[in-house]
């Protein structure tokens, strides 16, 4: 009955958003400034809603509290993982997130380690990942002098890239990039720099310089992730990363893929269409395979991001 929870996403307007989520996934959204689709969310700031089964119409946050067995009784007080699709039509602010221990102590919520799978990127698309300061004093000094070009490390990205951003890493998604983000369920962001831009009311968004300085890891160490790829004659399954908070996989299905299943898995369809255990699925769909499902059979021509604790 609740073997698969299909979810209705929550959309968020952002100063940097655009129309790519409509274009790429066919979502029916009015605004031309949609920055974020919270595809699988149990966060209070925007919980997705269950669309089928006995919990139809309920928020995922509520279902998680009511029926922890569906989620293998994992330790987290709140649904632990948040899956978003972001459309960076303009540059996102340069920001940093606190670690789990800091955020729990100060805000009573999870820290934010995140990672991005690049769905689409313009030719010269860039991200900021890390900084050049070697000591905390240098970092503070460069921030105070606004020596952004010297401080931030930029690099190019292309479709299919995967980027891991542990808490404490200075980062920004540049314009012309669409990513699927898998993150801890947290909404705490400290903005370091926002390009001095103003919103439609002529106001700049808040910066959080002191907090950002406090939680940034100095010096920065690049995080190289090594994907582990398994192929058969039809499918390519890639383990992108395993962290203390989540594991993320990319499944390229061109036929049938069957596996036994325990615990729970979050899935977001990036492209194509097909079926999962007989249910039709297509690009833009988000759902959770719960513990009520013991075996999974995916069929079709599909690209899926899968995550689990
Ligand atoms: Zn972030």
XYZ file of C-alpha atoms and ligand atoms in Angstrom:
310
model
C 0.000 0.000 0.000
C 2.812 2.408 0.849
C 5.584 0.582 -0.954
C 6.317 3.617 -3.129
C 5.467 7.160 -2.045
C 5.086 9.418 -5.081
C 5.655 13.047 -4.114
C 4.399 16.442 -5.220
C 7.336 18.853 -5.281
C 7.438 22.337 -3.772
C 8.655 25.177 -6.011
C 10.526 28.254 -4.757
C 10.964 31.588 -6.494
C 14.477 32.976 -6.296
C 16.179 36.177 -7.447
C 18.489 33.989 -9.552
C 15.823 31.543 -10.854
C 14.483 31.052 -14.369
C 12.336 28.840 -16.587
C 14.609 25.837 -17.056
C 12.684 23.590 -14.670
C 9.607 24.103 -16.828
C 11.593 23.560 -20.027
C 13.567 20.503 -18.936
C 11.011 18.681 -16.803
C 7.644 20.011 -17.991
C 6.620 21.201 -14.513
C 3.549 23.428 -14.684
C 4.703 26.491 -12.793
C 3.583 30.046 -13.492
C 6.586 32.083 -12.441
C 9.590 32.722 -14.676
C 11.823 33.057 -11.601
C 11.644 29.509 -10.239
C 15.013 28.699 -8.697
C 14.334 25.558 -6.706
C 12.195 22.461 -6.953
C 12.185 20.655 -3.593
C 11.479 17.232 -5.036
C 11.841 15.120 -1.909
C 11.566 17.159 1.251
C 10.484 16.608 4.832
C 11.727 20.065 5.829
C 9.344 22.496 7.549
C 10.193 25.245 5.069
C 8.591 23.209 2.270
C 7.579 19.592 2.697
C 6.582 17.554 -0.338
C 3.119 15.966 -0.268
C 2.363 12.269 -0.823
C 0.243 11.683 -3.936
C -0.785 8.012 -3.541
C -1.461 5.188 -1.076
C -2.979 5.458 2.383
C -1.022 8.645 3.180
C -2.254 10.513 0.092
C -2.470 14.260 0.757
C -0.189 14.180 3.800
C 3.127 15.974 4.063
C 6.208 13.776 3.984
C 7.290 15.411 7.270
C 4.081 14.103 8.908
C 4.289 10.630 7.382
C 7.862 10.358 8.624
C 6.781 11.084 12.223
C 3.719 8.828 12.007
C 5.189 5.724 10.414
C 8.913 5.464 11.087
C 8.873 1.778 10.100
C 8.480 2.831 6.448
C 11.872 4.532 6.811
C 13.605 1.694 8.645
C 13.517 3.579 11.956
C 16.650 5.537 11.003
C 17.959 7.639 13.873
C 17.258 11.128 12.505
C 14.503 13.133 14.248
C 13.426 14.587 10.893
C 13.366 13.066 7.418
C 17.136 13.139 6.867
C 17.726 13.911 3.182
C 16.523 16.746 0.965
C 16.570 16.445 -2.840
C 16.286 19.628 -4.903
C 16.657 20.619 -8.519
C 18.174 24.091 -8.876
C 17.981 26.348 -11.924
C 20.792 28.879 -11.705
C 19.617 31.276 -14.376
C 21.859 33.837 -12.630
C 24.768 33.332 -10.242
C 23.874 32.050 -6.784
C 25.398 33.845 -3.818
C 28.774 32.682 -2.568
C 27.944 30.865 0.634
C 28.912 28.336 3.244
C 26.939 26.035 5.544
C 27.652 24.974 9.141
C 28.603 21.462 10.140
C 26.196 19.084 11.804
C 27.573 19.642 15.291
C 27.564 23.467 14.988
C 24.075 23.668 13.462
C 22.564 21.256 15.998
C 24.039 23.219 18.871
C 23.136 26.671 17.572
C 19.931 26.134 15.603
C 18.578 22.740 16.520
C 18.729 21.561 12.947
C 21.044 19.466 10.812
C 24.185 20.892 9.266
C 24.431 20.992 5.522
C 26.702 18.788 3.551
C 25.521 18.818 -0.054
C 26.434 17.534 -3.487
C 25.409 18.328 -7.041
C 24.874 16.265 -10.140
C 25.047 18.606 -13.137
C 21.960 18.075 -15.327
C 22.617 20.900 -17.755
C 25.352 23.503 -18.158
C 26.115 26.254 -20.642
C 29.418 26.064 -22.413
C 31.398 28.434 -20.172
C 29.525 27.535 -16.955
C 31.522 27.877 -13.743
C 31.171 27.173 -10.064
C 33.068 28.447 -7.038
C 34.434 25.649 -4.900
C 36.884 26.479 -2.122
C 39.184 29.397 -1.349
C 42.872 30.243 -1.403
C 43.462 31.416 2.193
C 45.957 29.353 4.153
C 45.105 30.637 7.626
C 41.964 31.884 9.318
C 43.578 35.316 9.669
C 44.218 35.442 5.892
C 40.667 34.365 5.171
C 39.218 37.057 7.431
C 41.528 39.684 5.975
C 40.640 38.845 2.370
C 36.919 38.864 3.181
C 37.241 42.246 4.887
C 39.132 43.660 1.891
C 36.534 42.052 -0.411
C 39.386 40.492 -2.376
C 36.926 38.100 -3.982
C 38.857 37.391 -7.176
C 41.912 36.323 -5.189
C 39.964 34.446 -2.544
C 37.473 32.289 -4.446
C 38.516 29.267 -6.509
C 36.521 28.974 -9.717
C 36.275 26.046 -12.052
C 34.363 25.021 -15.134
C 31.714 22.333 -15.039
C 29.855 20.388 -17.677
C 26.807 18.173 -17.898
C 27.304 14.914 -15.995
C 29.835 16.330 -13.506
C 29.442 15.542 -9.822
C 30.571 17.949 -7.102
C 30.783 17.238 -3.381
C 30.447 20.208 -0.987
C 30.972 19.174 2.638
C 29.796 21.624 5.320
C 32.378 24.399 5.768
C 33.201 24.650 2.031
C 32.818 28.060 0.361
C 30.762 27.502 -2.792
C 28.492 28.997 -5.440
C 26.672 27.669 -8.466
C 27.294 29.940 -11.439
C 24.717 31.035 -13.984
C 23.665 28.648 -16.730
C 23.776 25.523 -14.580
C 20.976 23.147 -13.579
C 21.821 20.640 -10.848
C 20.161 17.966 -8.810
C 21.258 18.612 -5.250
C 21.291 15.934 -2.571
C 21.799 17.435 0.882
C 21.173 17.005 4.566
C 17.725 18.295 5.455
C 18.767 21.791 6.484
C 18.031 25.344 5.405
C 20.880 27.217 7.083
C 22.962 29.284 4.655
C 25.564 31.929 5.463
C 26.045 34.313 2.542
C 29.522 35.697 2.064
C 29.035 37.641 -1.148
C 26.019 38.352 -3.350
C 27.536 40.352 -6.257
C 26.086 43.541 -4.718
C 22.838 42.837 -6.536
C 19.399 44.109 -5.522
C 15.983 42.435 -5.606
C 12.913 43.958 -7.323
C 12.379 46.197 -4.279
C 15.871 47.617 -4.671
C 17.078 45.780 -1.587
C 20.221 43.735 -1.206
C 19.851 40.318 0.384
C 21.340 39.824 3.856
C 24.950 38.733 4.185
C 26.229 36.745 7.160
C 29.921 37.585 7.089
C 30.785 36.769 10.702
C 28.969 33.443 10.654
C 30.513 32.559 7.310
C 34.021 33.316 8.605
C 33.337 31.272 11.717
C 32.160 28.088 9.964
C 34.445 28.055 6.906
C 37.086 25.328 6.861
C 40.581 26.862 6.500
C 42.630 25.884 4.596
C 40.456 24.423 1.917
C 41.211 20.864 0.784
C 39.822 19.857 -2.619
C 37.492 16.875 -2.420
C 38.133 14.437 -5.193
C 35.344 11.907 -5.555
C 35.978 8.653 -7.349
C 32.827 7.190 -8.880
C 32.468 3.397 -8.844
C 30.809 2.185 -12.022
C 29.030 -1.134 -12.568
C 27.757 -2.040 -16.016
C 25.890 -4.884 -17.649
C 24.772 -5.048 -21.272
C 21.817 -2.744 -20.583
C 22.556 -0.528 -17.610
C 25.250 1.632 -16.067
C 25.051 2.095 -12.323
C 27.424 4.620 -10.768
C 28.035 5.084 -7.084
C 28.883 8.805 -6.987
C 29.629 9.207 -3.291
C 29.214 7.724 0.137
C 29.187 10.185 3.065
C 28.202 9.832 6.739
C 24.880 11.482 5.788
C 23.921 9.931 2.462
C 25.010 7.771 -0.432
C 24.234 8.976 -3.961
C 24.016 6.876 -7.118
C 23.324 7.592 -10.780
C 21.406 4.901 -12.656
C 21.361 4.824 -16.455
C 18.746 2.195 -17.307
C 18.286 0.963 -20.866
C 16.298 -2.211 -20.307
C 15.545 -3.871 -16.997
C 17.291 -3.546 -13.652
C 16.237 -5.687 -10.684
C 17.519 -5.654 -7.140
C 16.510 -6.721 -3.672
C 15.705 -3.804 -1.419
C 15.910 -3.055 2.284
C 15.603 0.266 4.149
C 14.430 3.160 1.939
C 15.628 4.950 -1.178
C 14.901 8.386 -2.651
C 14.625 8.552 -6.436
C 14.386 11.429 -8.898
C 14.006 10.783 -12.621
C 16.265 13.088 -14.647
C 15.318 11.890 -18.112
C 13.329 9.323 -20.076
C 10.397 7.187 -19.059
C 9.588 3.669 -17.974
C 8.170 1.798 -15.014
C 9.137 0.902 -11.457
C 7.397 -2.184 -10.044
C 4.695 -1.626 -12.668
C 4.121 2.095 -11.883
C 4.754 4.464 -14.780
C 7.546 6.970 -14.167
C 8.966 9.806 -16.257
C 11.440 12.682 -16.084
C 10.707 15.099 -13.253
C 9.126 12.450 -10.999
C 10.274 12.154 -7.386
C 9.422 9.242 -5.103
C 10.573 7.139 -2.152
C 10.814 3.353 -2.129
C 9.899 2.418 1.451
C 10.602 -0.702 3.517
C 7.263 -2.166 2.363
C 8.948 -2.880 -0.972
C 11.258 -5.889 -0.859
C 12.368 -5.982 -4.501
C 12.701 -3.281 -7.131
C 12.327 -3.732 -10.877
C 12.979 -0.699 -13.053
C 12.294 -0.920 -16.752
C 12.618 1.544 -19.609
C 14.980 4.196 -20.901
C 15.720 6.196 -17.783
C 18.261 8.264 -15.935
C 17.662 8.319 -12.167
C 19.449 9.816 -9.158
C 19.098 7.490 -6.176
C 20.045 8.360 -2.594
C 19.734 6.771 0.833
C 21.163 7.269 4.317
Zn 24.833 25.552 -0.576
